[in-house]
Short mmCIF file of C-alpha atoms in Angstrom, two decimals:
data_model
loop_
_atom_site.label_atom_id
_atom_site.label_comp_id
_atom_site.label_asym_id
_atom_site.label_seq_id
_atom_site.Cartn_x
_atom_site.Cartn_y
_atom_site.Cartn_z
CA UNK A 1 19.20 4.94 28.97
CA UNK A 2 18.88 7.01 25.47
CA UNK A 3 21.84 3.64 24.25
CA UNK A 4 19.12 1.48 25.39
CA UNK A 5 16.54 3.45 23.41
CA UNK A 6 18.44 3.84 20.26
CA UNK A 7 19.25 -0.60 20.58
CA UNK A 8 15.22 -1.08 20.83
CA UNK A 9 13.91 1.95 17.83
CA UNK A 10 16.85 0.02 15.80
CA UNK A 11 16.18 -3.46 16.51
CA UNK A 12 12.08 -1.79 15.37
CA UNK A 13 13.22 -0.17 12.58
CA UNK A 14 14.89 -4.00 11.74
CA UNK A 15 11.60 -6.03 12.41
CA UNK A 16 9.74 -3.35 9.98
CA UNK A 17 11.77 -4.04 7.52
CA UNK A 18 12.37 -7.81 7.60
CA UNK A 19 8.06 -7.98 8.06
CA UNK A 20 8.01 -6.16 5.07
CA UNK A 21 10.38 -7.27 3.21
CA UNK A 22 8.54 -10.44 2.87
CA UNK A 23 5.57 -9.39 0.97
CA UNK A 24 4.61 -7.80 -1.51
CA UNK A 25 3.49 -5.13 -2.96
CA UNK A 26 0.39 -3.14 -0.60
CA UNK A 27 -2.89 -2.11 -2.36
CA UNK A 28 -2.62 1.66 -2.07
CA UNK A 29 -5.32 3.01 -0.20
CA UNK A 30 -6.51 5.23 -2.82
CA UNK A 31 -6.25 2.07 -5.35
CA UNK A 32 -9.90 1.45 -3.50
CA UNK A 33 -13.35 2.33 -5.19
CA UNK A 34 -15.30 0.68 -3.08
CA UNK A 35 -16.59 -2.27 -0.25
CA UNK A 36 -18.11 -5.03 -1.08
CA UNK A 37 -19.99 -6.74 2.11
CA UNK A 38 -21.97 -9.12 1.07
CA UNK A 39 -21.95 -11.67 -1.67
CA UNK A 40 -25.20 -10.64 -3.12
CA UNK A 41 -23.09 -7.70 -3.26
CA UNK A 42 -20.40 -8.40 -5.04
CA UNK A 43 -23.74 -10.27 -7.86
CA UNK A 44 -25.62 -7.34 -7.68
CA UNK A 45 -21.88 -5.41 -8.58
CA UNK A 46 -23.32 -2.84 -5.47
CA UNK A 47 -20.78 -1.07 -3.68
CA UNK A 48 -20.64 0.62 -0.77
CA UNK A 49 -18.55 3.69 -0.11
CA UNK A 50 -17.67 3.92 -3.88
CA UNK A 51 -15.84 7.00 -5.28
CA UNK A 52 -16.44 5.54 -8.65
CA UNK A 53 -18.43 9.07 -9.40
CA UNK A 54 -15.52 11.01 -8.72
CA UNK A 55 -16.93 11.22 -4.81
CA UNK A 56 -14.00 12.78 -3.01
CA UNK A 57 -15.87 12.70 0.27
CA UNK A 58 -15.26 8.98 0.33
CA UNK A 59 -11.85 7.74 1.73
CA UNK A 60 -11.42 4.14 2.55
CA UNK A 61 -8.31 3.40 4.67
CA UNK A 62 -6.31 -0.51 4.31
CA UNK A 63 -5.08 -0.42 8.36
CA UNK A 64 -2.26 -2.49 6.60
CA UNK A 65 0.48 -1.46 9.09
CA UNK A 66 0.57 -5.23 10.85
CA UNK A 67 -2.25 -7.10 8.88
CA UNK A 68 -4.38 -3.99 10.89
CA UNK A 69 -8.04 -6.75 11.10
CA UNK A 70 -10.20 -3.48 10.12
CA UNK A 71 -10.20 -1.92 6.89
CA UNK A 72 -12.13 1.95 7.50
CA UNK A 73 -14.57 3.97 5.17
CA UNK A 74 -15.20 7.66 5.71
CA UNK A 75 -18.18 8.75 3.52
CA UNK A 76 -20.16 12.16 4.07
CA UNK A 77 -18.92 12.98 7.77
CA UNK A 78 -19.25 9.01 8.36
CA UNK A 79 -17.08 6.57 9.64
CA UNK A 80 -17.56 3.02 9.90
CA UNK A 81 -15.22 0.40 10.79
CA UNK A 82 -15.14 -3.22 9.23
CA UNK A 83 -13.50 -6.20 9.97
CA UNK A 84 -11.73 -7.42 6.65
CA UNK A 85 -12.45 -11.42 7.28
CA UNK A 86 -16.59 -9.77 7.20
CA UNK A 87 -17.13 -8.62 4.10
CA UNK A 88 -16.85 -9.98 1.04
CA UNK A 89 -14.29 -8.20 -1.09
CA UNK A 90 -13.15 -4.54 -1.64
CA UNK A 91 -13.57 -3.50 -5.50
CA UNK A 92 -10.16 -1.38 -7.41
CA UNK A 93 -9.84 1.20 -9.66
CA UNK A 94 -8.07 -1.42 -12.53
CA UNK A 95 -11.43 -3.28 -11.91
CA UNK A 96 -9.59 -6.63 -10.09
CA UNK A 97 -11.25 -7.21 -6.60
CA UNK A 98 -10.07 -8.63 -3.53
CA UNK A 99 -10.86 -10.56 -0.56
CA UNK A 100 -9.70 -10.57 2.46
CA UNK A 101 -8.55 -14.26 3.56
CA UNK A 102 -6.78 -14.35 7.26
CA UNK A 103 -6.84 -10.49 6.82
CA UNK A 104 -4.17 -11.23 3.46
CA UNK A 105 -6.48 -9.84 -0.03
CA UNK A 106 -6.74 -12.32 -2.20
CA UNK A 107 -7.49 -11.94 -5.48
CA UNK A 108 -10.45 -13.39 -7.13
CA UNK A 109 -9.64 -15.27 -9.59
CA UNK A 110 -12.42 -16.97 -11.75
CA UNK A 111 -15.68 -16.84 -10.63
CA UNK A 112 -17.42 -19.07 -13.25
CA UNK A 113 -17.79 -21.84 -10.84
CA UNK A 114 -16.10 -21.80 -8.25
CA UNK A 115 -14.96 -19.10 -6.72
CA UNK A 116 -10.83 -19.45 -6.70
CA UNK A 117 -8.38 -16.59 -4.61
CA UNK A 118 -4.95 -16.63 -5.67
CA UNK A 119 -2.34 -14.71 -2.84
CA UNK A 120 1.21 -13.93 -4.53
CA UNK A 121 3.29 -13.36 -1.22
CA UNK A 122 6.81 -13.73 -0.87
CA UNK A 123 9.35 -16.56 1.69
CA UNK A 124 12.52 -16.50 2.51
CA UNK A 125 14.14 -20.53 2.39
CA UNK A 126 17.46 -20.04 4.42
CA UNK A 127 19.96 -23.13 3.09
CA UNK A 128 23.65 -23.51 5.33
CA UNK A 129 26.85 -23.34 3.21
CA UNK A 130 29.10 -24.64 5.06
CA UNK A 131 29.65 -22.24 8.00
CA UNK A 132 27.80 -20.05 6.68
CA UNK A 133 23.53 -19.48 6.69
CA UNK A 134 22.12 -18.31 3.12
CA UNK A 135 18.27 -16.93 2.74
CA UNK A 136 16.81 -16.23 -0.37
CA UNK A 137 13.63 -15.08 -1.21
CA UNK A 138 10.95 -16.93 -2.88
CA UNK A 139 7.74 -15.71 -4.83
CA UNK A 140 4.76 -17.70 -3.81
CA UNK A 141 0.95 -18.17 -4.87
CA UNK A 142 -1.15 -19.89 -2.07
CA UNK A 143 -5.15 -21.15 -3.55
CA UNK A 144 -8.14 -21.11 -1.86
CA UNK A 145 -11.63 -21.72 -3.13
CA UNK A 146 -15.40 -21.76 -2.11
CA UNK A 147 -18.89 -22.42 -3.42
CA UNK A 148 -22.43 -21.52 -2.67
CA UNK A 149 -22.81 -18.32 -0.66
CA UNK A 150 -19.09 -18.51 -0.39
CA UNK A 151 -18.24 -17.81 3.08
CA UNK A 152 -16.48 -19.88 4.17
CA UNK A 153 -13.22 -20.18 2.27
CA UNK A 154 -11.25 -23.24 1.36
CA UNK A 155 -7.15 -24.14 0.70
CA UNK A 156 -7.26 -25.23 -2.99
CA UNK A 157 -6.87 -28.98 -2.61
CA UNK A 158 -8.67 -32.27 -3.41
CA UNK A 159 -9.37 -33.38 -0.23
CA UNK A 160 -10.80 -30.31 0.24
CA UNK A 161 -13.19 -29.82 -2.97
CA UNK A 162 -13.83 -33.65 -2.04
CA UNK A 163 -14.68 -32.74 1.50
CA UNK A 164 -16.51 -29.19 1.30
CA UNK A 165 -17.71 -29.08 -1.65
CA UNK A 166 -21.59 -30.30 -2.64
CA UNK A 167 -21.43 -32.61 -5.13
CA UNK A 168 -22.69 -36.10 -6.40
CA UNK A 169 -19.91 -39.05 -6.17
CA UNK A 170 -19.19 -39.56 -9.24
CA UNK A 171 -17.98 -36.05 -9.79
CA UNK A 172 -15.45 -36.86 -6.69
CA UNK A 173 -14.25 -40.04 -7.59
CA UNK A 174 -14.08 -37.72 -11.42
CA UNK A 175 -12.34 -35.12 -9.83
CA UNK A 176 -9.59 -37.65 -7.55
CA UNK A 177 -9.28 -40.18 -11.12
CA UNK A 178 -8.45 -36.53 -13.28
CA UNK A 179 -6.05 -34.51 -10.35
CA UNK A 180 -3.03 -36.95 -9.18
CA UNK A 181 -1.63 -33.84 -6.81
CA UNK A 182 -2.79 -30.44 -5.39
CA UNK A 183 -0.71 -28.59 -7.72
CA UNK A 184 -2.63 -29.70 -10.99
CA UNK A 185 -5.75 -27.83 -9.74
CA UNK A 186 -4.03 -24.60 -10.33
CA UNK A 187 -3.55 -25.00 -14.33
CA UNK A 188 -5.35 -21.84 -15.95
CA UNK A 189 -6.59 -22.21 -19.60
CA UNK A 190 -4.35 -18.98 -21.01
CA UNK A 191 -7.48 -18.90 -23.77
CA UNK A 192 -10.43 -18.40 -21.53
CA UNK A 193 -8.83 -17.24 -18.63
CA UNK A 194 -10.52 -19.48 -16.29
CA UNK A 195 -8.90 -22.56 -13.79
CA UNK A 196 -9.12 -25.88 -15.97
CA UNK A 197 -10.73 -27.58 -12.89
CA UNK A 198 -13.85 -24.69 -13.13
CA UNK A 199 -13.88 -25.73 -16.41
CA UNK A 200 -14.13 -28.93 -15.62
CA UNK A 201 -16.68 -28.77 -13.32
CA UNK A 202 -18.47 -27.38 -15.63
CA UNK A 203 -18.34 -29.92 -17.93
CA UNK A 204 -19.33 -32.40 -15.17
CA UNK A 205 -22.13 -30.75 -13.99
CA UNK A 206 -23.85 -30.29 -17.37
CA UNK A 207 -23.52 -33.34 -18.25
CA UNK A 208 -25.92 -34.55 -15.63
CA UNK A 209 -28.14 -32.00 -16.26
#
């Protein structure tokens, strides 16, 4: 019986190491300085569970073990629990904001037109080399967007922009003409820090005013 328990424990440790080996560095609970419950809160910079005023009684736990669906806030002896995908964003001590998409913390990278989110992670690719199967870890970035009230989030693709973005047909045609692949949407203007697709959409909408 003890032997079986030892084997199960070893398998569990290997599983945990493999799972967390595929993920980027987790956000520390101590880095979280507050929660934007809604999009309106985000626009007005109105935090709940805020520890910006050096309030040590406030503690936020992201519960990232096995990618838990919940985030907890302990404030003045009150314990509140929120579903990660139901809150708009968390605010970190370095000034960045993250929104949970499919329970993963995605950086709010640009808000100049579309809200564009990025998620950096690691995936493993396997290649057969003779009798040996080799694993290679590759960094990947996933891109998402939202617009309007920013309730729904979609993968940043040309087809999704044309399907879900409430813009006139000639602007959709301009997007299809300028962008020939989804990867082109991921380019940023290094001078402004904005995604070029956002600058392009701003330019098109301003011309129609």
